[in-house]
Tab-separated table of C-alpha atoms in Angstrom:
chain	number	residue	atom	x	y	z
A	1	MET	CA	101.622	78.649	150.043
A	2	GLY	CA	99.455	81.037	148.018
A	3	ASN	CA	100.622	84.636	147.612
A	4	THR	CA	104.236	83.517	148.163
A	5	ALA	CA	107.233	84.107	145.880
A	6	LEU	CA	110.839	82.925	145.991
A	7	LEU	CA	113.577	85.530	145.582
A	8	MET	CA	116.907	83.980	144.574
A	9	ILE	CA	119.579	86.537	145.365
A	10	ASP	CA	122.804	86.954	143.359
A	11	MET	CA	123.626	83.279	142.697
A	12	GLN	CA	126.158	84.323	140.073
A	13	ASN	CA	129.285	82.756	138.615
A	14	SER	CA	131.476	85.363	140.304
A	15	TYR	CA	131.211	83.270	143.471
A	16	VAL	CA	132.630	80.164	141.794
A	17	ALA	CA	135.165	81.912	139.548
A	18	ASP	CA	138.778	80.973	140.259
A	19	ASP	CA	140.329	84.179	138.937
A	20	GLY	CA	141.740	85.668	142.156
A	21	VAL	CA	139.522	88.770	142.108
A	22	ARG	CA	137.825	88.066	145.447
A	23	ASP	CA	141.219	87.467	147.069
A	24	ALA	CA	142.531	90.736	145.629
A	25	LEU	CA	139.566	92.615	147.087
A	26	GLY	CA	140.098	91.029	150.502
A	27	TRP	CA	136.907	88.960	150.388
A	28	PRO	CA	137.110	85.502	152.019
A	29	PRO	CA	135.661	82.410	150.332
A	30	ILE	CA	131.951	81.807	150.870
A	31	TRP	CA	131.353	79.462	153.797
A	32	ARG	CA	129.639	76.175	152.808
A	33	LEU	CA	129.280	77.355	149.213
A	34	GLU	CA	128.709	73.919	147.645
A	35	GLU	CA	126.144	72.976	150.297
A	36	THR	CA	124.359	76.282	149.775
A	37	ILE	CA	124.230	75.820	145.999
A	38	THR	CA	122.767	72.338	146.488
A	39	ALA	CA	120.164	73.652	148.941
A	40	CYS	CA	119.191	76.448	146.545
A	41	THR	CA	118.850	73.924	143.711
A	42	ASP	CA	116.500	71.781	145.811
A	43	LEU	CA	114.597	74.833	147.052
A	44	LEU	CA	114.052	76.059	143.495
A	45	ALA	CA	112.723	72.664	142.406
A	46	ALA	CA	110.307	72.530	145.342
A	47	ALA	CA	109.112	76.107	144.779
A	48	ARG	CA	108.448	75.462	141.093
A	49	ALA	CA	106.620	72.231	141.964
A	50	GLN	CA	104.313	74.299	144.185
A	51	GLY	CA	103.751	76.843	141.435
A	52	LEU	CA	105.484	79.693	143.273
A	53	PRO	CA	106.814	82.617	141.231
A	54	VAL	CA	110.636	82.539	141.123
A	55	ILE	CA	112.447	85.852	140.742
A	56	TYR	CA	116.230	86.130	140.465
A	57	SER	CA	118.372	89.135	141.222
A	58	ARG	CA	121.572	89.675	139.296
A	59	SER	CA	124.073	92.134	140.740
A	60	THR	CA	125.566	94.357	138.045
A	61	GLY	CA	127.433	97.604	137.760
A	62	SER	CA	125.633	100.886	137.266
A	63	ALA	CA	124.766	101.869	133.700
A	64	ALA	CA	126.297	105.245	134.584
A	65	GLY	CA	129.639	103.652	135.412
A	66	THR	CA	131.516	104.997	138.422
A	67	LEU	CA	129.178	108.004	138.591
A	68	GLY	CA	126.397	105.658	139.667
A	69	GLU	CA	128.430	103.424	141.964
A	70	ASN	CA	128.584	103.607	145.731
A	71	PRO	CA	131.607	105.858	146.466
A	72	ARG	CA	133.003	103.358	148.971
A	73	ILE	CA	133.082	100.606	146.328
A	74	THR	CA	134.754	102.983	143.903
A	75	ARG	CA	137.434	103.828	146.486
A	76	LEU	CA	138.006	100.127	147.193
A	77	LEU	CA	138.503	99.398	143.504
A	78	VAL	CA	140.949	102.303	143.191
A	79	GLN	CA	142.918	101.264	146.277
A	80	ARG	CA	143.113	97.612	145.241
A	81	GLY	CA	143.232	98.158	141.494
A	82	ARG	CA	146.874	97.118	141.080
A	83	LEU	CA	146.149	93.820	142.845
A	84	ILE	CA	143.110	92.837	140.786
A	85	PRO	CA	143.926	90.373	137.973
A	86	GLU	CA	143.008	91.238	134.402
A	87	VAL	CA	139.669	89.712	133.406
A	88	SER	CA	138.534	89.611	129.781
A	89	GLU	CA	135.183	91.021	128.716
A	90	THR	CA	133.983	87.479	127.995
A	91	GLU	CA	134.983	86.307	131.477
A	92	ARG	CA	133.392	89.366	133.044
A	93	GLU	CA	130.129	88.674	131.246
A	94	TRP	CA	130.207	85.032	132.388
A	95	LYS	CA	130.752	86.088	136.000
A	96	TRP	CA	127.590	88.216	135.903
A	97	GLN	CA	125.455	85.265	134.803
A	98	ILE	CA	123.471	82.956	137.116
A	99	MET	CA	125.229	79.669	137.997
A	100	ASP	CA	124.229	76.690	135.848
A	101	ALA	CA	123.273	74.672	138.936
A	102	VAL	CA	120.526	77.162	139.807
A	103	ALA	CA	119.829	78.496	136.313
A	104	PRO	CA	116.504	80.240	135.627
A	105	GLN	CA	113.814	78.178	133.927
A	106	PRO	CA	111.103	79.289	131.479
A	107	GLY	CA	108.618	81.436	133.375
A	108	ASP	CA	111.156	82.680	135.928
A	109	VAL	CA	112.053	86.371	136.053
A	110	VAL	CA	115.587	87.808	136.215
A	111	LEU	CA	116.068	91.438	137.252
A	112	ASP	CA	119.357	93.315	137.487
A	113	LYS	CA	120.155	95.342	140.589
A	114	THR	CA	122.911	97.789	141.482
A	115	ARG	CA	122.461	97.968	145.249
A	116	ALA	CA	122.418	95.443	148.096
A	117	SER	CA	118.630	95.454	148.420
A	118	PHE	CA	116.727	93.835	145.567
A	119	LEU	CA	113.989	96.416	146.164
A	120	ASP	CA	116.184	99.476	145.573
A	121	TYR	CA	115.883	101.016	142.081
A	122	THR	CA	114.411	97.855	140.491
A	123	GLU	CA	111.021	96.764	139.161
A	124	LEU	CA	110.678	94.104	141.865
A	125	GLU	CA	108.064	95.851	144.024
A	126	PRO	CA	105.528	96.573	141.248
A	127	LEU	CA	106.089	93.043	139.929
A	128	LEU	CA	105.273	91.570	143.351
A	129	HIS	CA	102.134	93.688	143.611
A	130	ASN	CA	101.020	92.570	140.144
A	131	LEU	CA	101.502	88.963	141.260
A	132	ASP	CA	99.525	89.657	144.466
A	133	VAL	CA	102.488	88.415	146.498
A	134	ARG	CA	102.426	89.023	150.240
A	135	ARG	CA	105.042	86.533	151.468
A	136	LEU	CA	108.654	86.278	150.329
A	137	VAL	CA	111.227	83.517	150.710
A	138	VAL	CA	114.629	85.210	150.382
A	139	ALA	CA	117.507	82.838	149.551
A	140	GLY	CA	120.958	83.033	147.973
A	141	LEU	CA	124.046	85.149	148.684
A	142	GLN	CA	125.195	86.762	150.908
A	143	THR	CA	123.395	86.331	154.229
A	144	ASN	CA	124.611	89.550	155.850
A	145	VAL	CA	124.682	91.674	152.710
A	146	CYS	CA	122.131	91.370	149.899
A	147	VAL	CA	119.923	88.743	151.571
A	148	GLU	CA	119.621	90.740	154.796
A	149	ALA	CA	119.248	94.070	152.957
A	150	THR	CA	116.467	92.627	150.808
A	151	ALA	CA	114.695	91.044	153.784
A	152	ARG	CA	114.798	94.311	155.743
A	153	ALA	CA	113.518	96.316	152.778
A	154	ALA	CA	110.681	93.831	152.269
A	155	LEU	CA	109.725	93.976	155.942
A	156	ALA	CA	109.623	97.778	155.711
A	157	ARG	CA	107.098	97.383	152.875
A	158	ASN	CA	104.881	95.079	154.971
A	159	PHE	CA	105.739	91.814	153.248
A	160	GLU	CA	106.029	88.708	155.402
A	161	VAL	CA	109.548	87.355	155.025
A	162	ALA	CA	111.206	83.990	155.550
A	163	VAL	CA	114.915	83.252	155.127
A	164	PRO	CA	115.956	79.598	154.689
A	165	SER	CA	118.974	79.194	156.944
A	166	ASP	CA	120.394	76.336	154.849
A	167	ALA	CA	119.975	78.113	151.489
A	168	VAL	CA	121.942	81.274	152.314
A	169	SER	CA	125.582	81.835	153.221
A	170	THR	CA	128.327	84.429	153.430
A	171	ASP	CA	132.019	84.958	154.269
A	172	GLY	CA	131.930	82.884	157.465
A	173	PRO	CA	129.704	81.320	160.125
A	174	ALA	CA	129.896	84.276	162.521
A	175	LEU	CA	128.589	86.763	159.943
A	176	HIS	CA	125.997	84.235	158.765
A	177	GLU	CA	124.588	83.533	162.228
A	178	GLY	CA	124.754	87.185	163.241
A	179	ALA	CA	122.668	88.232	160.233
A	180	LEU	CA	120.097	85.493	160.845
A	181	ASN	CA	119.786	86.527	164.484
A	182	SER	CA	119.265	90.158	163.468
A	183	LEU	CA	116.449	89.075	161.165
A	184	ARG	CA	114.871	86.919	163.869
A	185	VAL	CA	114.596	89.988	166.076
A	186	LEU	CA	112.664	91.674	163.249
A	187	TYR	CA	110.170	88.761	163.182
A	188	THR	CA	111.531	87.135	160.066
A	189	LYS	CA	110.889	83.396	159.865
A	190	VAL	CA	114.320	81.714	159.876
A	191	ALA	CA	114.319	77.944	159.373
A	192	PRO	CA	115.508	75.253	156.937
A	193	TRP	CA	113.863	75.622	153.550
A	194	ARG	CA	111.804	72.423	153.845
A	195	GLU	CA	110.134	73.786	156.964
A	196	ILE	CA	109.409	77.121	155.304
A	197	LEU	CA	107.829	75.499	152.229
A	198	ALA	CA	105.859	72.875	154.152
A	199	PRO	CA	102.143	72.991	153.212
A	200	ASP	CA	101.144	73.778	156.798
A	201	ALA	CA	103.973	76.264	157.456
A	202	ALA	CA	102.643	78.969	159.790
A	203	TRP	CA	105.603	81.334	159.452
A	204	ASP	CA	104.968	82.215	163.082
A	205	PRO	CA	107.002	85.404	163.592
A	206	CYS	CA	107.331	84.952	167.335
A	207	PHE	CA	110.578	83.823	168.900
A	208	HIS	CA	110.591	80.096	169.568
A	209	HIS	CA	112.833	78.926	172.400
A	210	ALA	CA	114.698	76.691	169.956
A	211	GLU	CA	115.607	79.748	167.910
A	212	LEU	CA	116.963	81.867	170.728
A	213	ARG	CA	120.563	82.918	170.437
A	214	THR	CA	121.416	84.071	173.923
A	215	ARG	CA	124.993	84.872	172.944
A	216	SER	CA	123.642	87.735	170.822
A	217	GLY	CA	122.570	89.573	173.980
A	218	VAL	CA	119.095	90.217	172.594
A	219	LEU	CA	117.307	87.859	174.982
A	220	GLU	CA	118.162	86.781	178.497
A	221	ARG	CA	116.763	83.620	180.037
A	222	ASP	CA	115.793	83.790	183.706
A	223	ARG	CA	116.508	80.163	184.460
A	224	ARG	CA	115.283	80.368	188.055
A	225	HIS	CA	111.727	81.238	187.042
A	226	GLY	CA	111.649	79.635	183.603
A	227	VAL	CA	110.779	82.883	181.817
A	228	THR	CA	112.490	85.021	179.214
A	229	LYS	CA	113.381	88.639	179.869
A	230	VAL	CA	113.874	91.117	177.054
A	231	PRO	CA	116.358	93.898	177.889
A	232	ARG	CA	114.742	97.321	177.707
A	233	ALA	CA	116.957	98.458	174.820
A	234	ALA	CA	115.895	95.479	172.723
A	235	ALA	CA	112.227	95.586	173.641
A	236	ASN	CA	111.514	98.609	171.442
A	237	LEU	CA	111.889	96.830	168.104
A	238	GLY	CA	110.801	99.919	166.247
A	239	GLY	CA	113.665	101.958	167.612
A	240	GLY	CA	116.265	100.715	165.115
């Protein structure tokens, strides 16, 4: 597993806070949150045991305030402002911190980010180059938002990427599976974390039949001839 690092994305107290803010913003509860936290805890322990660098992202607001925020987020906060409960500065600071269950250990790195991708406007890329990292395990929250955005950005920078399907989650199973299928099409290794961290893990980027999701419409199985056909529109993976 040399040249591999673990990115732990946005495992912050805001996801376990019972203050009504997510409800006010119209965000559903995270699907399988407790199971995902447990899987991330075990994944972190295994990665540290193998000597892998562990790098956390922490989602924060822009230092420039609303001037630096995505305009759509700003509009959402304005539109829903009257519904959002008051949160003290102490509570707000706690919500930004990493959950105790997956807390950083000495030697880990924590970097703040203000966008979905961990590679946008952060020091992550030069840090990875200094560590001679070529392969990334991207875990945490949320599958179809910051995990997927980070995986796509890493792929665009020629890193090999694996996403542990049992150590990521989001607002529901449909969004979770849809994001994982999108990443499979981009030759991301998607598998349980134990398979990804196995000493002989090949991270084979090719589609395995067990990983096909025919309901996504990306691949069609010709059952009569026992072969797989790729629709023309999906065959050009570089076409976006």
